């Protein structure tokens, strides 16, 4: 019981985790925010609000100014909302000054050299210059892709993109992933922010697994196999059920002039 109470007190001193549930844009008064938002963009610190104080307004190049004692916590004030320019909006990018801080840091790969070997074998993508990504570059690609996806959605629906607040939140996400405090799924490490999502829009590549039913195999014999092929080519594992067992799926020839019906 005492350990449980200490744990609860500890969590109350980390308001940033609660702020991750808040949205990064204001709704009109007639459209209140949803009760459970999944946006990772933080809002102003509750502790600062209680004291009636606020931290200086940061800019993207200030790189997590006003951070608390924890390197993975940031405080953000209510910043001016971003108005996208006319025409095509610029994609989200972490600032160069922030990324440069991590170039010389040693990634905390575990299990001796095994962790790094798995990363370089599976998740380090080949760059345009023919070299492979380093860990700090992989994390940058993943975070940029995540926030760019969110940015497009918010702007397409006219919800008000807050560039400064997004930059602070993205930097926090980057630091946590780099130090492996949390990691996206393997498919996310491999595909997010790559040409698959940014140019082709194939977000299905972010899924680990998929499922297709064979129940209507007789009416649509090719449908589950087309889905299987598409998903497999994106690296998604596909499961299926046996409900289509015994269905006639097509005709073919066997030998000279002979015909047979293939069944499964």
Coordinates of C-alpha atoms in Angstrom, one line a residue:
X1 CA 0.0 0.0 0.0
X2 CA 2.8 2.4 0.9
X3 CA 4.6 1.6 -2.4
X4 CA 1.4 2.3 -4.3
X5 CA 0.9 5.7 -2.6
X6 CA 4.5 6.6 -3.4
X7 CA 3.9 5.7 -7.0
X8 CA 0.9 7.9 -7.2
X9 CA 2.7 10.8 -5.6
X10 CA 5.5 10.4 -8.1
X11 CA 3.1 10.4 -11.1
X12 CA 1.5 13.7 -9.9
X13 CA 4.9 15.4 -10.2
X14 CA 5.0 14.5 -13.9
X15 CA 2.2 16.5 -15.5
X16 CA 3.7 16.1 -19.0
X17 CA 2.2 12.6 -19.2
X18 CA -1.3 14.0 -18.7
X19 CA -0.6 16.8 -21.2
X20 CA 0.1 14.3 -23.9
X21 CA -3.6 13.6 -24.0
X22 CA -4.4 17.2 -24.8
X23 CA -5.0 18.5 -28.3
X24 CA -2.7 21.0 -30.1
X25 CA -5.4 23.2 -31.5
X26 CA -8.4 25.2 -30.3
X27 CA -12.0 24.2 -31.2
X28 CA -14.6 26.8 -31.8
X29 CA -16.9 27.2 -28.8
X30 CA -19.7 25.3 -30.5
X31 CA -17.3 22.4 -31.1
X32 CA -15.8 21.3 -27.8
X33 CA -12.8 18.9 -27.9
X34 CA -13.4 15.2 -27.7
X35 CA -13.1 13.7 -24.2
X36 CA -10.3 11.4 -25.2
X37 CA -7.9 12.9 -27.7
X38 CA -5.0 10.9 -29.0
X39 CA -2.9 13.8 -30.1
X40 CA 0.6 13.8 -28.6
X41 CA 1.0 17.5 -28.5
X42 CA 1.4 19.0 -25.0
X43 CA -0.3 22.1 -23.7
X44 CA 0.7 24.5 -20.9
X45 CA 1.9 22.9 -17.7
X46 CA -0.8 22.5 -15.0
X47 CA 1.7 23.5 -12.3
X48 CA 2.4 26.8 -14.1
X49 CA -1.3 27.4 -14.5
X50 CA -1.9 27.0 -10.8
X51 CA 0.8 29.4 -9.9
X52 CA -0.4 32.0 -12.5
X53 CA 3.0 32.0 -14.2
X54 CA 4.2 31.0 -17.6
X55 CA 7.5 30.2 -19.2
X56 CA 8.9 32.4 -22.1
X57 CA 7.5 31.7 -25.5
X58 CA 9.9 29.3 -27.2
X59 CA 10.7 29.2 -30.9
X60 CA 11.6 26.0 -32.8
X61 CA 15.4 26.8 -32.7
X62 CA 15.4 27.2 -28.9
X63 CA 15.2 23.4 -28.6
X64 CA 13.2 22.6 -25.4
X65 CA 14.1 25.8 -23.5
X66 CA 12.5 25.9 -20.1
X67 CA 12.7 22.1 -19.7
X68 CA 12.3 20.6 -16.2
X69 CA 15.0 18.6 -14.4
X70 CA 14.0 15.6 -16.5
X71 CA 15.5 15.6 -20.0
X72 CA 12.3 14.1 -21.3
X73 CA 9.9 16.7 -19.9
X74 CA 9.1 20.1 -21.5
X75 CA 6.9 22.9 -20.5
X76 CA 5.1 24.9 -23.2
X77 CA 3.1 28.0 -23.0
X78 CA 0.0 28.8 -25.1
X79 CA 1.7 29.8 -28.4
X80 CA 0.4 31.5 -31.4
X81 CA -1.3 29.2 -33.9
X82 CA 0.4 28.4 -37.2
X83 CA -1.3 29.6 -40.3
X84 CA -0.2 27.6 -43.3
X85 CA 0.9 29.6 -46.4
X86 CA -1.2 29.7 -49.5
X87 CA -0.7 26.6 -51.7
X88 CA 1.1 23.5 -50.5
X89 CA 2.2 23.5 -46.9
X90 CA 5.7 22.7 -45.9
X91 CA 6.2 19.3 -44.3
X92 CA 7.1 19.1 -40.6
X93 CA 10.8 18.8 -39.7
X94 CA 12.7 18.7 -36.4
X95 CA 15.1 21.6 -36.3
X96 CA 18.7 20.9 -37.4
X97 CA 20.1 22.4 -34.2
X98 CA 18.2 19.9 -32.1
X99 CA 19.2 16.9 -34.2
X100 CA 22.9 17.9 -34.1
X101 CA 22.9 17.4 -30.3
X102 CA 22.3 13.7 -30.9
X103 CA 24.8 13.0 -33.6
X104 CA 27.6 12.4 -31.1
X105 CA 25.5 10.5 -28.5
X106 CA 26.0 6.8 -28.2
X107 CA 22.7 4.9 -28.7
X108 CA 21.8 2.6 -25.8
X109 CA 21.7 -0.6 -27.8
X110 CA 21.3 -3.6 -25.5
X111 CA 22.4 -7.2 -25.4
X112 CA 26.0 -6.4 -26.2
X113 CA 26.3 -6.0 -29.9
X114 CA 23.2 -7.9 -30.7
X115 CA 20.8 -5.0 -30.4
X116 CA 22.8 -2.9 -32.8
X117 CA 23.2 -5.8 -35.2
X118 CA 19.4 -6.2 -35.3
X119 CA 18.9 -2.5 -35.8
X120 CA 21.3 -2.3 -38.7
X121 CA 20.0 -5.4 -40.3
X122 CA 16.3 -4.6 -40.2
X123 CA 15.5 -0.9 -39.5
X124 CA 18.4 1.2 -40.8
X125 CA 17.2 2.2 -44.3
X126 CA 19.5 3.1 -47.2
X127 CA 19.7 6.8 -47.8
X128 CA 19.8 8.6 -51.1
X129 CA 23.6 8.8 -51.0
X130 CA 23.8 5.0 -50.7
X131 CA 24.8 4.9 -47.0
X132 CA 22.7 3.5 -44.2
X133 CA 21.0 5.5 -41.6
X134 CA 22.5 5.9 -38.2
X135 CA 20.2 5.6 -35.1
X136 CA 19.8 9.4 -34.7
X137 CA 18.7 9.6 -38.4
X138 CA 16.2 6.7 -38.1
X139 CA 14.6 8.4 -35.1
X140 CA 14.4 11.7 -37.0
X141 CA 12.7 10.0 -39.9
X142 CA 10.1 8.3 -37.7
X143 CA 9.3 11.5 -35.7
X144 CA 9.1 13.7 -38.8
X145 CA 6.8 11.2 -40.5
X146 CA 4.6 11.0 -37.4
X147 CA 4.1 14.7 -37.0
X148 CA 3.9 15.3 -40.7
X149 CA 1.0 12.9 -40.9
X150 CA -0.7 14.7 -38.0
X151 CA 0.1 18.1 -39.6
X152 CA -1.6 17.2 -42.9
X153 CA -4.7 15.9 -41.1
X154 CA -5.1 19.1 -38.9
X155 CA -4.5 21.4 -41.8
X156 CA -6.9 19.5 -44.2
X157 CA -9.6 19.8 -41.6
X158 CA -8.9 23.5 -40.7
X159 CA -8.2 22.7 -37.0
X160 CA -5.3 25.1 -36.6
X161 CA -1.7 23.7 -36.6
X162 CA 0.5 25.0 -33.8
X163 CA 4.1 24.8 -35.1
X164 CA 5.9 25.8 -32.0
X165 CA 4.0 23.5 -29.7
X166 CA 4.4 20.6 -32.2
X167 CA 8.1 21.2 -32.4
X168 CA 8.5 21.0 -28.6
X169 CA 6.4 17.8 -28.4
X170 CA 8.3 16.2 -31.3
X171 CA 11.6 17.0 -29.6
X172 CA 10.3 15.3 -26.5
X173 CA 9.2 12.2 -28.5
X174 CA 12.6 12.1 -30.3
X175 CA 14.5 12.1 -27.0
X176 CA 12.4 9.4 -25.6
X177 CA 12.8 7.1 -28.6
X178 CA 16.6 7.8 -29.0
X179 CA 17.1 6.8 -25.3
X180 CA 14.7 3.8 -25.9
X181 CA 12.4 4.9 -23.1
X182 CA 9.7 3.8 -25.6
X183 CA 9.9 2.5 -29.2
X184 CA 7.4 2.4 -32.0
X185 CA 6.6 -1.0 -33.5
X186 CA 9.2 -2.5 -35.8
X187 CA 7.1 -1.7 -38.8
X188 CA 7.0 1.9 -37.7
X189 CA 10.8 2.0 -37.3
X190 CA 11.1 0.6 -40.8
X191 CA 8.4 2.5 -42.8
X192 CA 7.3 5.7 -41.0
X193 CA 8.7 8.8 -42.7
X194 CA 10.0 6.9 -45.7
X195 CA 8.8 7.2 -49.3
X196 CA 6.2 4.6 -48.5
X197 CA 4.3 7.0 -46.3
X198 CA 5.5 10.4 -47.5
X199 CA 5.2 10.0 -51.2
X200 CA 3.1 6.9 -51.9
X201 CA 0.8 7.2 -48.8
X202 CA 1.0 3.5 -48.1
X203 CA 0.4 3.7 -44.4
X204 CA -0.7 0.0 -44.4
X205 CA 3.1 -0.7 -44.3
X206 CA 3.0 0.5 -40.6
X207 CA 0.9 -2.6 -39.6
X208 CA 2.6 -5.6 -38.1
X209 CA -0.2 -8.0 -38.9
X210 CA -3.4 -8.3 -40.9
X211 CA -6.2 -10.8 -41.4
X212 CA -8.4 -11.8 -44.4
X213 CA -11.4 -14.2 -44.4
X214 CA -12.0 -16.9 -47.1
X215 CA -15.7 -17.1 -46.2
X216 CA -16.8 -15.6 -49.6
X217 CA -14.1 -17.4 -51.6
X218 CA -16.7 -18.9 -54.0
X219 CA -18.1 -15.4 -54.9
X220 CA -14.8 -13.6 -54.9
X221 CA -12.1 -16.2 -55.4
X222 CA -9.2 -13.8 -56.0
X223 CA -10.0 -11.2 -53.3
X224 CA -8.2 -12.8 -50.3
X225 CA -5.1 -13.6 -52.4
X226 CA -4.9 -10.0 -53.8
X227 CA -5.1 -8.7 -50.3
X228 CA -2.4 -11.2 -49.2
X229 CA -0.1 -10.1 -52.0
X230 CA -0.5 -6.4 -51.4
X231 CA 0.0 -6.7 -47.7
X232 CA 3.0 -9.2 -48.0
X233 CA 4.8 -6.8 -50.4
X234 CA 4.5 -4.1 -47.7
X235 CA 6.0 -6.5 -45.1
X236 CA 2.7 -7.2 -43.3
X237 CA 2.0 -10.7 -42.0
X238 CA -1.4 -11.9 -43.1
X239 CA -3.5 -14.5 -41.3
X240 CA -6.7 -16.2 -42.6
X241 CA -9.5 -18.5 -41.6
X242 CA -10.6 -21.8 -43.2
X243 CA -14.2 -20.8 -43.8
X244 CA -13.8 -21.1 -47.5
X245 CA -12.8 -24.7 -47.3
X246 CA -14.4 -26.9 -50.0
X247 CA -15.3 -23.9 -52.2
X248 CA -14.8 -24.1 -56.0
X249 CA -12.3 -21.4 -56.8
X250 CA -11.7 -21.9 -60.5
X251 CA -11.2 -24.2 -63.5
X252 CA -8.1 -25.1 -65.3
X253 CA -6.7 -27.6 -67.7
X254 CA -4.7 -30.7 -66.9
X255 CA -3.0 -32.6 -69.7
X256 CA -4.3 -32.4 -73.2
X257 CA -8.0 -31.4 -73.3
X258 CA -8.6 -32.4 -69.7
X259 CA -10.3 -30.1 -67.2
X260 CA -10.4 -30.2 -63.4
X261 CA -11.9 -28.0 -60.7
X262 CA -9.5 -26.8 -58.1
X263 CA -10.9 -26.9 -54.5
X264 CA -9.5 -25.7 -51.2

